[in-house]
XYZ file of C-alpha atoms in Angstrom:
429
model
C 9.806 -5.636 -11.059
C 9.766 -9.445 -10.686
C 9.563 -9.197 -6.875
C 6.729 -6.654 -7.096
C 4.847 -8.920 -9.520
C 5.301 -11.881 -7.182
C 4.048 -9.813 -4.218
C 0.975 -8.755 -6.171
C 0.309 -12.416 -7.057
C 0.548 -13.352 -3.356
C -1.927 -10.566 -2.566
C -4.358 -11.941 -5.151
C -3.936 -15.414 -3.652
C -4.663 -14.129 -0.137
C -7.844 -12.466 -1.406
C -9.049 -15.449 -3.463
C -8.288 -18.053 -0.794
C -11.224 -17.156 1.470
C -13.881 -17.415 -1.310
C -12.194 -20.624 -2.513
C -12.421 -22.111 1.000
C -16.085 -21.132 1.388
C -17.165 -22.599 -1.944
C -15.023 -25.735 -1.352
C -16.823 -26.340 1.931
C -20.220 -26.097 0.226
C -19.098 -28.470 -2.575
C -17.894 -31.048 -0.041
C -21.239 -30.815 1.769
C -23.206 -31.229 -1.460
C -21.138 -34.175 -2.793
C -19.595 -35.928 0.225
C -18.944 -39.278 -1.471
C -18.082 -38.114 -4.992
C -14.891 -39.764 -6.261
C -13.853 -36.830 -8.462
C -13.606 -34.316 -5.607
C -11.723 -36.416 -3.096
C -8.650 -34.266 -3.733
C -10.574 -31.315 -2.252
C -10.166 -31.911 1.484
C -9.283 -30.149 4.708
C -5.550 -30.828 4.508
C -5.355 -29.134 1.103
C -7.178 -26.039 2.384
C -4.990 -25.929 5.521
C -1.860 -26.224 3.383
C -2.955 -23.407 1.068
C -3.672 -21.106 4.034
C -0.263 -21.865 5.546
C 1.440 -21.220 2.184
C -0.431 -17.925 1.753
C 0.643 -16.865 5.242
C 4.246 -17.964 4.628
C 4.554 -16.115 1.315
C 2.861 -13.030 2.794
C 5.488 -12.971 5.559
C 8.248 -13.563 3.015
C 7.105 -10.720 0.743
C 6.419 -8.300 3.571
C 9.604 -8.786 5.584
C 12.173 -9.968 3.016
C 11.385 -9.466 -0.672
C 9.910 -5.971 -0.656
C 12.534 -4.489 1.721
C 15.201 -6.157 -0.442
C 13.717 -4.584 -3.602
C 13.579 -1.128 -1.987
C 17.101 -1.219 -0.555
C 18.465 -2.635 -3.815
C 17.038 0.342 -5.721
C 18.598 2.781 -3.264
C 21.952 1.004 -2.951
C 25.133 2.065 -4.738
C 27.707 -0.208 -3.076
C 30.017 0.464 -0.157
C 32.867 2.904 -0.574
C 36.086 1.199 -1.613
C 34.389 -1.704 -3.347
C 34.119 -2.179 -7.085
C 30.822 -0.806 -8.333
C 28.415 -3.366 -9.715
C 25.586 -5.734 -8.939
C 27.533 -7.670 -6.305
C 28.394 -4.534 -4.346
C 24.766 -3.417 -4.422
C 23.521 -6.846 -3.291
C 26.054 -6.850 -0.435
C 24.916 -3.432 0.763
C 21.275 -4.530 0.486
C 21.881 -7.645 2.593
C 23.648 -5.613 5.284
C 20.744 -3.169 5.374
C 18.272 -6.065 5.650
C 20.178 -7.531 8.619
C 20.223 -4.142 10.368
C 16.504 -3.692 9.688
C 15.754 -7.184 11.086
C 17.710 -6.386 14.255
C 15.848 -3.079 14.611
C 12.417 -4.701 14.229
C 13.435 -7.523 16.599
C 14.426 -5.013 19.236
C 11.253 -2.950 18.844
C 8.972 -5.996 19.156
C 11.020 -7.303 22.090
C 10.637 -4.019 23.974
C 6.915 -3.821 23.110
C 6.366 -7.381 24.343
C 8.256 -6.640 27.565
C 6.149 -3.538 28.211
C 2.801 -5.168 27.432
C 3.268 -8.684 28.811
C 6.279 -8.808 31.114
C 6.554 -12.403 32.283
C 9.017 -15.249 31.812
C 6.816 -17.248 29.427
C 6.319 -14.401 26.964
C 10.009 -13.501 26.999
C 11.081 -17.104 26.409
C 8.555 -17.464 23.584
C 10.324 -14.697 21.696
C 13.328 -17.012 21.370
C 11.163 -19.318 19.244
C 11.508 -17.298 16.065
C 9.495 -19.503 13.690
C 6.596 -20.679 15.878
C 5.908 -17.518 17.836
C 7.877 -14.451 16.810
C 6.956 -14.277 13.114
C 3.223 -15.015 13.702
C 3.245 -12.435 16.519
C 4.870 -9.833 14.264
C 2.492 -10.723 11.435
C -0.476 -10.321 13.789
C 0.701 -6.769 14.528
C 0.887 -6.046 10.787
C -2.558 -7.604 10.318
C -3.989 -5.438 13.089
C -2.574 -2.360 11.342
C -4.092 -3.605 8.072
C -7.490 -4.041 9.746
C -7.291 -0.497 11.102
C -6.378 0.743 7.628
C -9.341 -1.182 6.195
C -11.538 0.448 8.831
C -10.592 3.824 7.339
C -10.594 2.823 3.658
C -13.671 0.617 3.319
C -16.397 3.075 4.498
C -14.890 5.788 2.281
C -14.676 3.342 -0.621
C -18.274 2.167 -0.183
C -19.512 5.747 -0.650
C -16.925 6.507 -3.338
C -17.993 3.505 -5.444
C -21.131 5.350 -6.554
C -19.015 8.170 -8.013
C -16.540 5.782 -9.645
C -19.286 3.742 -11.311
C -20.979 6.976 -12.364
C -17.780 7.956 -14.188
C -17.446 4.562 -15.880
C -21.069 4.226 -16.987
C -23.185 6.421 -19.245
C -25.673 8.476 -17.256
C -29.273 9.008 -18.416
C -29.883 12.188 -20.411
C -32.663 13.991 -18.594
C -33.548 17.488 -19.855
C -30.222 17.712 -21.681
C -29.488 18.547 -25.293
C -26.315 16.658 -26.193
C -26.133 18.133 -29.704
C -26.043 21.666 -28.335
C -23.437 20.733 -25.736
C -21.292 19.161 -28.474
C -21.596 22.363 -30.514
C -20.481 24.476 -27.529
C -17.532 22.188 -26.729
C -16.421 22.232 -30.388
C -16.482 26.045 -30.417
C -14.417 26.138 -27.207
C -11.880 23.726 -28.679
C -11.535 25.776 -31.868
C -11.154 29.024 -29.882
C -8.381 27.591 -27.692
C -6.643 26.131 -30.763
C -6.667 29.560 -32.462
C -5.165 31.126 -29.316
C -2.406 28.522 -29.304
C -1.610 29.147 -32.969
C -1.452 32.918 -32.390
C 0.768 32.889 -29.279
C 4.496 33.418 -29.650
C 6.604 30.369 -28.669
C 8.597 32.544 -26.246
C 5.563 32.967 -23.933
C 5.900 29.526 -22.394
C 3.591 29.827 -19.361
C 0.608 30.899 -21.486
C 1.210 27.999 -23.868
C 1.251 25.490 -20.993
C -1.989 26.868 -19.527
C -3.760 26.775 -22.878
C -2.568 23.225 -23.552
C -3.980 22.102 -20.196
C -7.270 23.810 -20.938
C -7.345 22.182 -24.380
C -6.822 18.731 -22.818
C -9.747 19.317 -20.453
C -12.002 20.413 -23.301
C -10.996 17.349 -25.368
C -11.757 15.095 -22.410
C -15.227 16.635 -22.041
C -15.785 16.259 -25.772
C -14.829 12.560 -25.610
C -17.275 11.987 -22.757
C -20.064 13.732 -24.647
C -19.349 11.664 -27.775
C -19.504 8.489 -25.702
C -22.825 9.526 -24.157
C -24.198 10.402 -27.586
C -23.201 7.045 -29.104
C -24.580 5.006 -26.180
C -27.825 3.136 -26.772
C -31.039 3.896 -24.914
C -30.737 0.609 -22.971
C -27.247 1.494 -21.779
C -28.274 4.994 -20.731
C -31.644 4.332 -19.120
C -31.305 0.781 -17.764
C -27.688 -0.138 -16.970
C -26.835 2.960 -14.927
C -29.900 2.812 -12.591
C -29.536 -0.977 -12.228
C -25.865 -0.717 -11.215
C -26.583 2.089 -8.737
C -29.429 0.106 -7.146
C -27.173 -2.982 -6.963
C -24.428 -0.980 -5.231
C -26.943 0.425 -2.764
C -28.303 -3.059 -2.002
C -24.831 -4.536 -1.451
C -23.774 -1.660 0.803
C -26.980 -1.805 2.842
C -26.686 -5.587 3.124
C -23.117 -5.361 4.421
C -24.137 -2.781 7.049
C -27.086 -5.000 8.029
C -24.770 -8.010 8.471
C -22.448 -5.964 10.681
C -25.418 -4.804 12.797
C -26.597 -8.408 13.208
C -23.059 -9.454 14.136
C -23.027 -6.792 16.879
C -26.205 -8.312 18.328
C -24.684 -11.815 18.124
C -21.576 -10.581 19.932
C -23.705 -9.192 22.758
C -25.757 -12.350 23.293
C -23.584 -15.255 22.112
C -19.920 -15.988 22.819
C -19.554 -18.291 19.789
C -19.769 -15.243 17.486
C -16.236 -14.234 18.537
C -13.571 -14.872 15.865
C -11.338 -16.996 18.082
C -9.242 -18.476 15.313
C -9.279 -22.057 14.112
C -11.976 -23.402 16.378
C -14.602 -24.173 13.764
C -16.124 -27.508 12.755
C -13.647 -27.974 9.898
C -13.928 -28.162 6.135
C -16.861 -30.211 4.835
C -18.522 -30.838 8.217
C -21.041 -27.982 8.445
C -22.314 -25.167 6.236
C -20.794 -21.760 6.804
C -24.001 -19.975 5.808
C -27.561 -20.148 7.106
C -28.935 -20.188 3.547
C -26.563 -22.849 2.217
C -25.015 -22.454 -1.223
C -26.945 -19.241 -2.007
C -25.792 -17.643 1.232
C -22.200 -18.691 0.521
C -22.412 -17.105 -2.947
C -23.680 -13.862 -1.393
C -20.810 -13.926 1.107
C -18.284 -14.309 -1.720
C -19.830 -11.390 -3.633
C -19.699 -9.213 -0.514
C -16.059 -10.151 0.162
C -15.012 -9.130 -3.368
C -17.101 -5.959 -3.092
C -15.426 -5.021 0.196
C -11.972 -5.624 -1.292
C -12.652 -3.433 -4.332
C -14.196 -0.764 -2.098
C -11.210 -0.832 0.255
C -8.788 -0.308 -2.644
C -10.919 2.546 -4.017
C -11.154 4.073 -0.551
C -7.387 3.680 -0.017
C -6.588 5.764 -3.100
C -9.396 8.223 -2.243
C -7.903 9.190 1.128
C -6.087 12.516 1.000
C -2.928 11.050 2.512
C -2.638 8.441 -0.286
C -3.920 10.499 -3.235
C -0.425 11.101 -4.645
C 0.292 7.394 -4.163
C -1.974 6.387 -7.051
C -0.038 4.698 -9.891
C -0.279 6.357 -13.287
C 0.461 4.908 -16.689
C 4.021 5.640 -17.880
C 4.512 7.984 -14.919
C 5.162 5.778 -11.866
C 8.551 5.339 -10.232
C 9.725 1.905 -9.124
C 9.743 3.053 -5.489
C 6.080 4.001 -5.752
C 5.303 0.628 -7.376
C 6.938 -1.168 -4.427
C 4.944 0.968 -1.974
C 1.703 0.169 -3.798
C 2.468 -3.565 -3.772
C 3.168 -3.483 -0.022
C -0.070 -1.565 0.628
C -2.139 -3.997 -1.464
C -0.470 -6.940 0.329
C -1.325 -5.516 3.772
C -4.936 -4.837 2.721
C -5.401 -8.267 1.141
C -3.868 -10.069 4.131
C -6.162 -8.210 6.512
C -9.302 -8.803 4.394
C -9.977 -12.384 5.652
C -9.522 -11.185 9.237
C -11.870 -8.225 8.690
C -14.498 -10.423 6.997
C -14.516 -12.804 9.973
C -14.451 -9.994 12.544
C -17.403 -8.191 10.932
C -19.432 -11.383 10.598
C -19.502 -11.276 6.780
C -18.550 -14.954 6.919
C -18.414 -17.525 9.727
C -15.390 -19.270 8.246
C -12.807 -19.645 11.033
C -9.365 -18.694 9.833
C -6.840 -21.442 9.269
C -3.068 -21.438 9.596
C -1.166 -18.399 10.792
C -4.025 -16.132 9.663
C -5.995 -17.288 12.725
C -3.260 -17.008 15.328
C -4.077 -13.455 16.380
C -4.435 -12.803 20.106
C -6.554 -9.688 19.658
C -9.303 -11.686 17.895
C -10.294 -13.090 21.294
C -10.665 -9.653 22.907
C -14.392 -8.900 23.128
C -14.017 -5.122 23.466
C -11.682 -4.779 20.455
C -13.971 -6.862 18.212
C -17.130 -5.065 19.381
C -15.539 -1.623 18.975
C -14.350 -2.573 15.482
C -17.876 -3.598 14.432
C -19.443 -0.454 15.921
C -16.917 1.861 14.275
C -17.358 0.176 10.889
C -21.162 0.428 11.016
C -21.129 4.055 12.212
C -18.477 5.247 9.729
C -20.130 3.498 6.770
C -23.523 4.963 7.652
C -22.067 8.472 8.046
C -20.201 8.243 4.723
C -23.347 7.113 2.897
C -25.506 9.805 4.537
C -22.938 12.440 3.623
C -22.768 11.093 0.075
C -26.520 11.124 -0.583
C -27.235 14.399 1.236
C -24.439 16.409 -0.412
C -26.616 17.274 -3.440
C -29.488 18.404 -1.189
C -27.039 20.431 0.903
C -25.686 22.177 -2.200
C -29.179 23.127 -3.332
C -30.065 24.464 0.129
C -26.913 26.597 0.178
C -27.803 27.981 -3.255
C -31.366 28.679 -2.178
C -30.146 30.576 0.903
C -27.528 32.445 -1.105
C -24.638 30.900 0.834
C -23.023 29.119 -2.087
C -20.549 32.005 -2.568
C -19.086 31.333 0.873
C -17.717 27.932 -0.323
C -19.032 26.104 2.731
C -18.983 22.804 0.872
C -15.533 21.255 0.346
C -16.475 18.335 -1.837
C -15.010 19.219 -5.232
C -14.174 15.632 -6.069
C -17.782 14.526 -6.462
C -18.792 17.652 -8.323
C -18.806 17.646 -12.063
C -18.699 20.837 -14.096
C -20.540 20.727 -17.403
C -21.738 23.281 -19.951
C -25.478 23.771 -19.823
C -27.771 24.116 -22.787
C -27.551 27.937 -22.789
C -23.754 27.975 -22.765
C -23.203 28.823 -19.082
C -21.244 26.618 -16.694
C -23.188 24.807 -13.998
C -22.065 22.445 -11.254
C -24.053 19.292 -10.615
């Protein structure tokens, strides 16, 4: 649990370091000779980036594998059972895993770049091998972000719609509360009248009762909400989400144009002017603040999209119902996403901050075709997800109008929300 907490803290540091660097650069530009901010300099920022990269490597390749193998270990046969035997087995497994990864990367390097210089560089474990291995993990994280972020950007509208109180348009909440109360009382009477021996019916009715209670809680919350919260906050948040999403797609489209006409738009690593020498945004401090907001928005959207993918749906942690193995897997996933977020932000042109430390030592960042393809795929996938999101309601109505709704052509049950209507029938919005 301590190692997982430390890994999550490193992930938070990797996410917060890019906004901290951007705002530090703007502060140094605004107050270049101020005595009280002399501690905020380029060496400090470089050191923090190197520490974030070092701890990310440590958590990814040492601490989290150790935690997983320690949970699964029981001690070698013939040894006295206990903590020492488990730690010994865990260390042996870690050494075998390190040898396996070393061999895989060695073979991959020999197949891709088979020359004497690249083979000799693999002997330099600290200066080349670990950054090279970390660049492979970062590339995988960027590809995972390419899948998660567009899905998360469209999913954010549904998530915020569940957290906020929606406006009541042509709805009678009192009548809906009356219907839900009658349903709850009817199910409760069925539960009281069923024999305890009929277990499967009891379980089904208890599940149905939980659903009805959840709907009743939501209706009570909507009924208690003020008119300002219902009619102002919800539309304002939805418009803000739409503006942020459209702005991020616009920045990616502009970055594609810059890539086609200007070579300096390539994220070639630490080749920038340095901290405190030039502004990272065209609009100065306001532009830097907008970049920070977009970076946080992309991170939240990527996490939401990660848990919205079908492959990772069962990976979502639940209160009082999450195994330690699943917690370790979640911490590793968040660490990979957070480590790849600065790289993705620079690759997409969200910020012009050139990466420092080992975060910037990625060979694939200098490949024009990889960077251009990444930007194109992100823009296309985000646009398609948003179009699908905002046209799903129109598509449902067209299917109903044509009488094709009984064929179940739409497979989007997650965004649908079943509610009792004013006349007591069930309708799907």
